[in-house]
Tab-separated table of C-alpha atoms in Angstrom:
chain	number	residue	atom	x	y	z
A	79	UNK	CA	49.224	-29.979	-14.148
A	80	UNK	CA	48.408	-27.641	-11.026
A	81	UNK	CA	50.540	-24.949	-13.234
A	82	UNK	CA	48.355	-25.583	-15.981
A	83	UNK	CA	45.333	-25.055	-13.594
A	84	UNK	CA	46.215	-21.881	-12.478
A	85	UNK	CA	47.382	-20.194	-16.077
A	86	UNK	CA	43.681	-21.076	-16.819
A	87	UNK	CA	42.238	-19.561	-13.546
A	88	UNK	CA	44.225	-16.325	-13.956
A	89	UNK	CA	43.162	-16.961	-17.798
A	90	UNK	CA	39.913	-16.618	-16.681
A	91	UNK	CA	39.975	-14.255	-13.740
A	92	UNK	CA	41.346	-11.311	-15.769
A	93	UNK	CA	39.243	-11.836	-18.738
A	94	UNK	CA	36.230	-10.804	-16.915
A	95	UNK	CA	37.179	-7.130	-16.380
A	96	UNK	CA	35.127	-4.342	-18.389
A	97	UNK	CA	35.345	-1.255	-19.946
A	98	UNK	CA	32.279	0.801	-19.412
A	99	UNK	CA	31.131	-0.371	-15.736
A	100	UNK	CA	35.666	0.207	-15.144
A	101	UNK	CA	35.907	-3.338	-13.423
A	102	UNK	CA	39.176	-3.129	-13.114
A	103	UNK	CA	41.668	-0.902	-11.550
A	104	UNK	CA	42.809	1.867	-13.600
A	105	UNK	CA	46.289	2.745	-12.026
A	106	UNK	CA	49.903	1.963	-12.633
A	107	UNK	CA	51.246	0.012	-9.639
A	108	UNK	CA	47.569	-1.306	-8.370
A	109	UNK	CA	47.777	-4.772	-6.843
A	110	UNK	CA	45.297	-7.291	-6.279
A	111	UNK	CA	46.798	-10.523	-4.200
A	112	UNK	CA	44.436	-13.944	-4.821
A	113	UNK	CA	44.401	-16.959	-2.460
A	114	UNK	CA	43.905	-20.141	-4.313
A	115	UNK	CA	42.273	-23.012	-2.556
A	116	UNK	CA	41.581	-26.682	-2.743
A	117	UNK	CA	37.965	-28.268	-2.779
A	118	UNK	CA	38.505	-28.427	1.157
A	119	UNK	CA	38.751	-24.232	1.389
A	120	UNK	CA	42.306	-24.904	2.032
A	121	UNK	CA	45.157	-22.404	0.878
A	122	UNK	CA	47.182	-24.377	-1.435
A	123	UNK	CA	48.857	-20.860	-2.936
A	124	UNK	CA	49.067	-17.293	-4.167
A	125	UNK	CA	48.402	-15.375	-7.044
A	126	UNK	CA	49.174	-11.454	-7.033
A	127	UNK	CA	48.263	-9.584	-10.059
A	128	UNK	CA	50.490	-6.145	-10.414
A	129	UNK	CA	49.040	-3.547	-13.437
A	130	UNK	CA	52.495	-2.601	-15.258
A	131	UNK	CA	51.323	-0.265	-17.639
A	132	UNK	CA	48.624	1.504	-18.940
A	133	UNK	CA	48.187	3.144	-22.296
A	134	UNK	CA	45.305	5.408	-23.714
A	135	UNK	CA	41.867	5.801	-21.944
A	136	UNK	CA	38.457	5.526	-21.951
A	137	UNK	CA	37.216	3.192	-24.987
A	138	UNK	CA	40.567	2.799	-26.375
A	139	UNK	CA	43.015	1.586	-23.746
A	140	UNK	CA	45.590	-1.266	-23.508
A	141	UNK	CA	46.064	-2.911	-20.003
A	142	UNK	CA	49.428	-4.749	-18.914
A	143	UNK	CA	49.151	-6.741	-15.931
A	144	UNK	CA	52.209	-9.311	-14.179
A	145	UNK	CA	50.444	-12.646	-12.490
A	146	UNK	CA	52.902	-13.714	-10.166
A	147	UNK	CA	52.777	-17.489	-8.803
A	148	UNK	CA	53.771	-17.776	-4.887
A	149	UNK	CA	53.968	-20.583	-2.340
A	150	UNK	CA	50.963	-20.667	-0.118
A	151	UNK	CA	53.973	-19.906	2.991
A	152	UNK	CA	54.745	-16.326	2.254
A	153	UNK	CA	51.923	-14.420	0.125
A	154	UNK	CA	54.520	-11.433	0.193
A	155	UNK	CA	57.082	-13.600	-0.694
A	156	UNK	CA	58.513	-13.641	-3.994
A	157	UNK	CA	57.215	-15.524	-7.224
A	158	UNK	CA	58.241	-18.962	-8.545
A	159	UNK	CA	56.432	-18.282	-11.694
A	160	UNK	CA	55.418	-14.992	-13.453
A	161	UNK	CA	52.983	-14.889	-16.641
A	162	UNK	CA	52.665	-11.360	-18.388
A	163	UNK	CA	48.949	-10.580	-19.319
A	164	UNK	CA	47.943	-7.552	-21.400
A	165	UNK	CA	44.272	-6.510	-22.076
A	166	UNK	CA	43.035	-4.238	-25.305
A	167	UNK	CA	39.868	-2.232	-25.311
A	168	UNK	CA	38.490	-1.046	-28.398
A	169	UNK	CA	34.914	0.055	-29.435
A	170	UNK	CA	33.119	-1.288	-26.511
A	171	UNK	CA	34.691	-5.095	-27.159
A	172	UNK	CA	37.561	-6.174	-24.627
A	173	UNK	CA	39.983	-8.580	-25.660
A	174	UNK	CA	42.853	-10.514	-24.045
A	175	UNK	CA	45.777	-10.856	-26.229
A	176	UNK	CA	46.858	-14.492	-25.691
A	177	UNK	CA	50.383	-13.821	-27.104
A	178	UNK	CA	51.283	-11.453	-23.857
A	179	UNK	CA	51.195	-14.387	-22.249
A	180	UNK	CA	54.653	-16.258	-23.310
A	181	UNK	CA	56.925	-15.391	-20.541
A	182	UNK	CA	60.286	-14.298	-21.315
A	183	UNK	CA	62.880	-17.381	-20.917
A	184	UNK	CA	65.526	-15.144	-19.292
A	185	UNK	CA	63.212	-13.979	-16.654
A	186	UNK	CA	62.162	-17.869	-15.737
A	187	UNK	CA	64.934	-20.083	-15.724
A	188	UNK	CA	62.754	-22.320	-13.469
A	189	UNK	CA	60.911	-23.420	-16.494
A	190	UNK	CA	64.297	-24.948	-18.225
A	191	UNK	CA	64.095	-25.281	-22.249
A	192	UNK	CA	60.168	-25.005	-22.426
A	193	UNK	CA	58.813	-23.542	-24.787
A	194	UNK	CA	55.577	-22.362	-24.848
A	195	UNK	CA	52.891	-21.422	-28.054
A	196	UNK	CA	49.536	-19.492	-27.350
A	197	UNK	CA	46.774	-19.638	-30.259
A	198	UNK	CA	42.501	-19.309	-30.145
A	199	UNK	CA	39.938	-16.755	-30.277
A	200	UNK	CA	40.149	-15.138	-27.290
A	201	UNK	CA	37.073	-13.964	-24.753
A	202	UNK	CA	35.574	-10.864	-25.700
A	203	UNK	CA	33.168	-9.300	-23.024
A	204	UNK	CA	30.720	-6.461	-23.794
A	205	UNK	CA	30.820	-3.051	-21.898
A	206	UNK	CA	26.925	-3.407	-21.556
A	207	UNK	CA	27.505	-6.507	-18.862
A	208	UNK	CA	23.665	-6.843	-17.400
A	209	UNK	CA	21.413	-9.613	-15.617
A	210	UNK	CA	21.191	-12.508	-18.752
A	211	UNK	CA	23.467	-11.195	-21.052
A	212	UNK	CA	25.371	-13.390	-22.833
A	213	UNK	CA	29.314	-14.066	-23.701
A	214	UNK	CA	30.865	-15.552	-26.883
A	215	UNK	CA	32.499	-18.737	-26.680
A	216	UNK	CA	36.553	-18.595	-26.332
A	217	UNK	CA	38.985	-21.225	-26.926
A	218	UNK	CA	42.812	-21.392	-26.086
A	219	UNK	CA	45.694	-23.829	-27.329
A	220	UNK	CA	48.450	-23.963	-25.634
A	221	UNK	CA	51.675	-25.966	-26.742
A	222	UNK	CA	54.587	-26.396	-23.986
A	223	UNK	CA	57.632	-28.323	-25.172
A	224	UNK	CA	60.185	-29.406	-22.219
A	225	UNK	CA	62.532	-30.560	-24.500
A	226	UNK	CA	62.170	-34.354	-22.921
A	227	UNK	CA	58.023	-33.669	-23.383
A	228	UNK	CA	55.386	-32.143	-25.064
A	229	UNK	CA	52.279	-31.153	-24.149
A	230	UNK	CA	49.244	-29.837	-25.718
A	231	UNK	CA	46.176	-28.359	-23.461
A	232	UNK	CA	43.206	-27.115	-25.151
A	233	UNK	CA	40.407	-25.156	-23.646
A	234	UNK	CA	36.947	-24.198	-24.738
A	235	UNK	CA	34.687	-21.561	-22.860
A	236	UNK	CA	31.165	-21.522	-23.602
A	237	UNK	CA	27.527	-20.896	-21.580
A	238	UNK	CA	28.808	-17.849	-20.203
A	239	UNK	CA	26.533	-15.638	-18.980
A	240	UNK	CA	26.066	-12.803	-15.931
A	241	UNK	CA	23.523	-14.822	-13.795
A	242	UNK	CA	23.188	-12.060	-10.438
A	243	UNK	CA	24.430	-8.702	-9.387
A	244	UNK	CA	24.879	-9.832	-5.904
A	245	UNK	CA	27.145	-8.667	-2.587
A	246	UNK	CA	30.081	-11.318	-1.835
A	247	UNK	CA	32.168	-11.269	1.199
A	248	UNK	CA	36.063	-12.518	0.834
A	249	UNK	CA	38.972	-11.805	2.756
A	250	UNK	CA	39.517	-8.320	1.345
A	251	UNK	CA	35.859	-7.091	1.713
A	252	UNK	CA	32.897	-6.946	1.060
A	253	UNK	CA	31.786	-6.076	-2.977
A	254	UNK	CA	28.706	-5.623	-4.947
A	255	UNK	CA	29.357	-8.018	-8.030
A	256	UNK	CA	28.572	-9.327	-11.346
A	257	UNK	CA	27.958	-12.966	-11.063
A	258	UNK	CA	29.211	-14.583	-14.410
A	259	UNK	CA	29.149	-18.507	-14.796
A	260	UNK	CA	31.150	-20.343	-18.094
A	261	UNK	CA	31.784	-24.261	-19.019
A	262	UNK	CA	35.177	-25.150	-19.889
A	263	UNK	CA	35.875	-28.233	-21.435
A	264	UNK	CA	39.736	-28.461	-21.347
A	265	UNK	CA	41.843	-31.350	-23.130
A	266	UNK	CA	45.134	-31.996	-21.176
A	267	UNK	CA	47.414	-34.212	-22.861
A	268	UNK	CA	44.311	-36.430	-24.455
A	269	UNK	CA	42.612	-36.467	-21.178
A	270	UNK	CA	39.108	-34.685	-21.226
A	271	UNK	CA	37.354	-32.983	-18.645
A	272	UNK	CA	34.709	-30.441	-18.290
A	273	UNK	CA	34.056	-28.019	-15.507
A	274	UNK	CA	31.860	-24.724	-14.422
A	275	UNK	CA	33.504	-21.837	-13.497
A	276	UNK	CA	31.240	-19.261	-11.584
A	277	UNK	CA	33.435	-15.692	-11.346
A	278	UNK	CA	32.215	-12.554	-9.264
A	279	UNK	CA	33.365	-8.986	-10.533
A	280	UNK	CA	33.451	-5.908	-8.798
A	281	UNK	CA	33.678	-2.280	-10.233
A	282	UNK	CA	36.640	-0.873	-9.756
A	283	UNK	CA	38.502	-4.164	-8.253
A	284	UNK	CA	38.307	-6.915	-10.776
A	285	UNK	CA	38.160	-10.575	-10.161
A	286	UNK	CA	37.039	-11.008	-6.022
A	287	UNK	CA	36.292	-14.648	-5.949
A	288	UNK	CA	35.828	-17.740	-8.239
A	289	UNK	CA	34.917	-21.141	-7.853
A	290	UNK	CA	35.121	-24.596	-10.128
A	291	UNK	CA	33.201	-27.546	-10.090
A	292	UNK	CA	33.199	-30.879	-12.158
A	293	UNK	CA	30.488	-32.339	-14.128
A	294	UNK	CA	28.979	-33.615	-11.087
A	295	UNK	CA	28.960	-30.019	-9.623
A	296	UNK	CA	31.370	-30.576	-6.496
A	297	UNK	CA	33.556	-27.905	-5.909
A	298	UNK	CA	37.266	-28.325	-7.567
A	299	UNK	CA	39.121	-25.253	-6.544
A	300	UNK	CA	38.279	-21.338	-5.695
A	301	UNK	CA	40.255	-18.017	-5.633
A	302	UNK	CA	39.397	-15.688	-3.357
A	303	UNK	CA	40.774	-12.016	-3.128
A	304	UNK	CA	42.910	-11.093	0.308
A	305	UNK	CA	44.381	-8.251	-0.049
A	306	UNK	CA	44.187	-4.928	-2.733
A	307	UNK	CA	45.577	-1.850	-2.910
């Protein structure tokens, strides 16, 4: 479940990046290491986000990214989970290509026999990212079969919108950011539940911090940025 969690958080965290304002890092070999806390501002674990590739430029470039998964006692340590994520940018639209997301099974032997199917319409963010403006609603479906289990989680993202261009101070720095809030109503193995995810972006960096609340607005979870280079 706490797996699950996080795909959706990195799901979420990389999704935000644009095009024209370049909120993202644009070089091979950039990292960007997450902490990932409980509703308590504890450190329950890490997420470091490596870009792999990078192909094409400007309004016409494809993004590969590696979100590695590491225990909360070594942040340097290595990962006990990796997730390949690639972004495409075309014609002012961004769009996150579910698919890159099936992990090879020879590189995580950890994860047994699953087996693992991505499908949705995926989040699609303008390059024109103001004060009010607007996001399509996303959805993902993702199928995992263990072999002994399987599971189904589904997850719809609507309400998003850029509510503040504000400064926010984590870890890593201090950045001037796009505030962007989004409702996800996620269906875990016939159990419902619907939270708010509020996400700050900075130029040039990417994800710097997000939190989650339930539907009574009490803080879930957050992901903060500590370290990027």
């Amino acid at each position: 479940m706490k797996k699950i969690t996080l795909i959706i958080l990195i799901m979420l965290s990389v999704t935000g990046l644009q095009a024209q304002n370049i909120f993202f890092p644009t070089k091979v070999g950039s990292v960007q290491t997450y902490a990932t806390l409980n509703n308590k501002g504890k450190v329950e674990g890490y997420v470091r986000q490596t870009i792999t590739d990078i192909k094409g430029g400007g309004n016409d470039m494809t993004i590969s990214y590696l979100s590695e998964i590491i225990d909360k006692e070594n942040k340097d340590g290595e990962a006990k989970m990796s997730i390949p994520l690639t972004i495409h940018i075309k014609d002012g639209i961004m769009y996150f290509d579910l698919n890159s997301m099936m992990p090879a099974q020879k590189d995580q032997p950890q994860m047994g026999e699953l087996k693992m199917e991505i499908t949705g319409a995926p989040t699609e963010i303008p390059t024109n990212l103001q004060v009010g403006k607007t996001l399509k609603d996303a959805n993902m479906v993702m199928s995992m079969n263990m072999g002994f289990i399987k599971m189904k989680t589904e997850v719809n993202l609507t309400n998003g919108k850029c509510l503040a261009i504000e400064d926010v101070t984590v870890p890593a720095g201090t950045y001037k950011s796009h505030k962007v809030t989004q409702t996800a109503q996620a269906t875990v193995m016939k159990i419902k539940s619907t939270t708010t995810t509020i996400t700050w972006y900075a130029p040039g960096v990417g994800t710097v911090k997000s939190e989650t609340y339930d539907k009574d607005n009490k803080l879930q979870s957050s992901m903060e940025l500590v370290a990027s280079k």
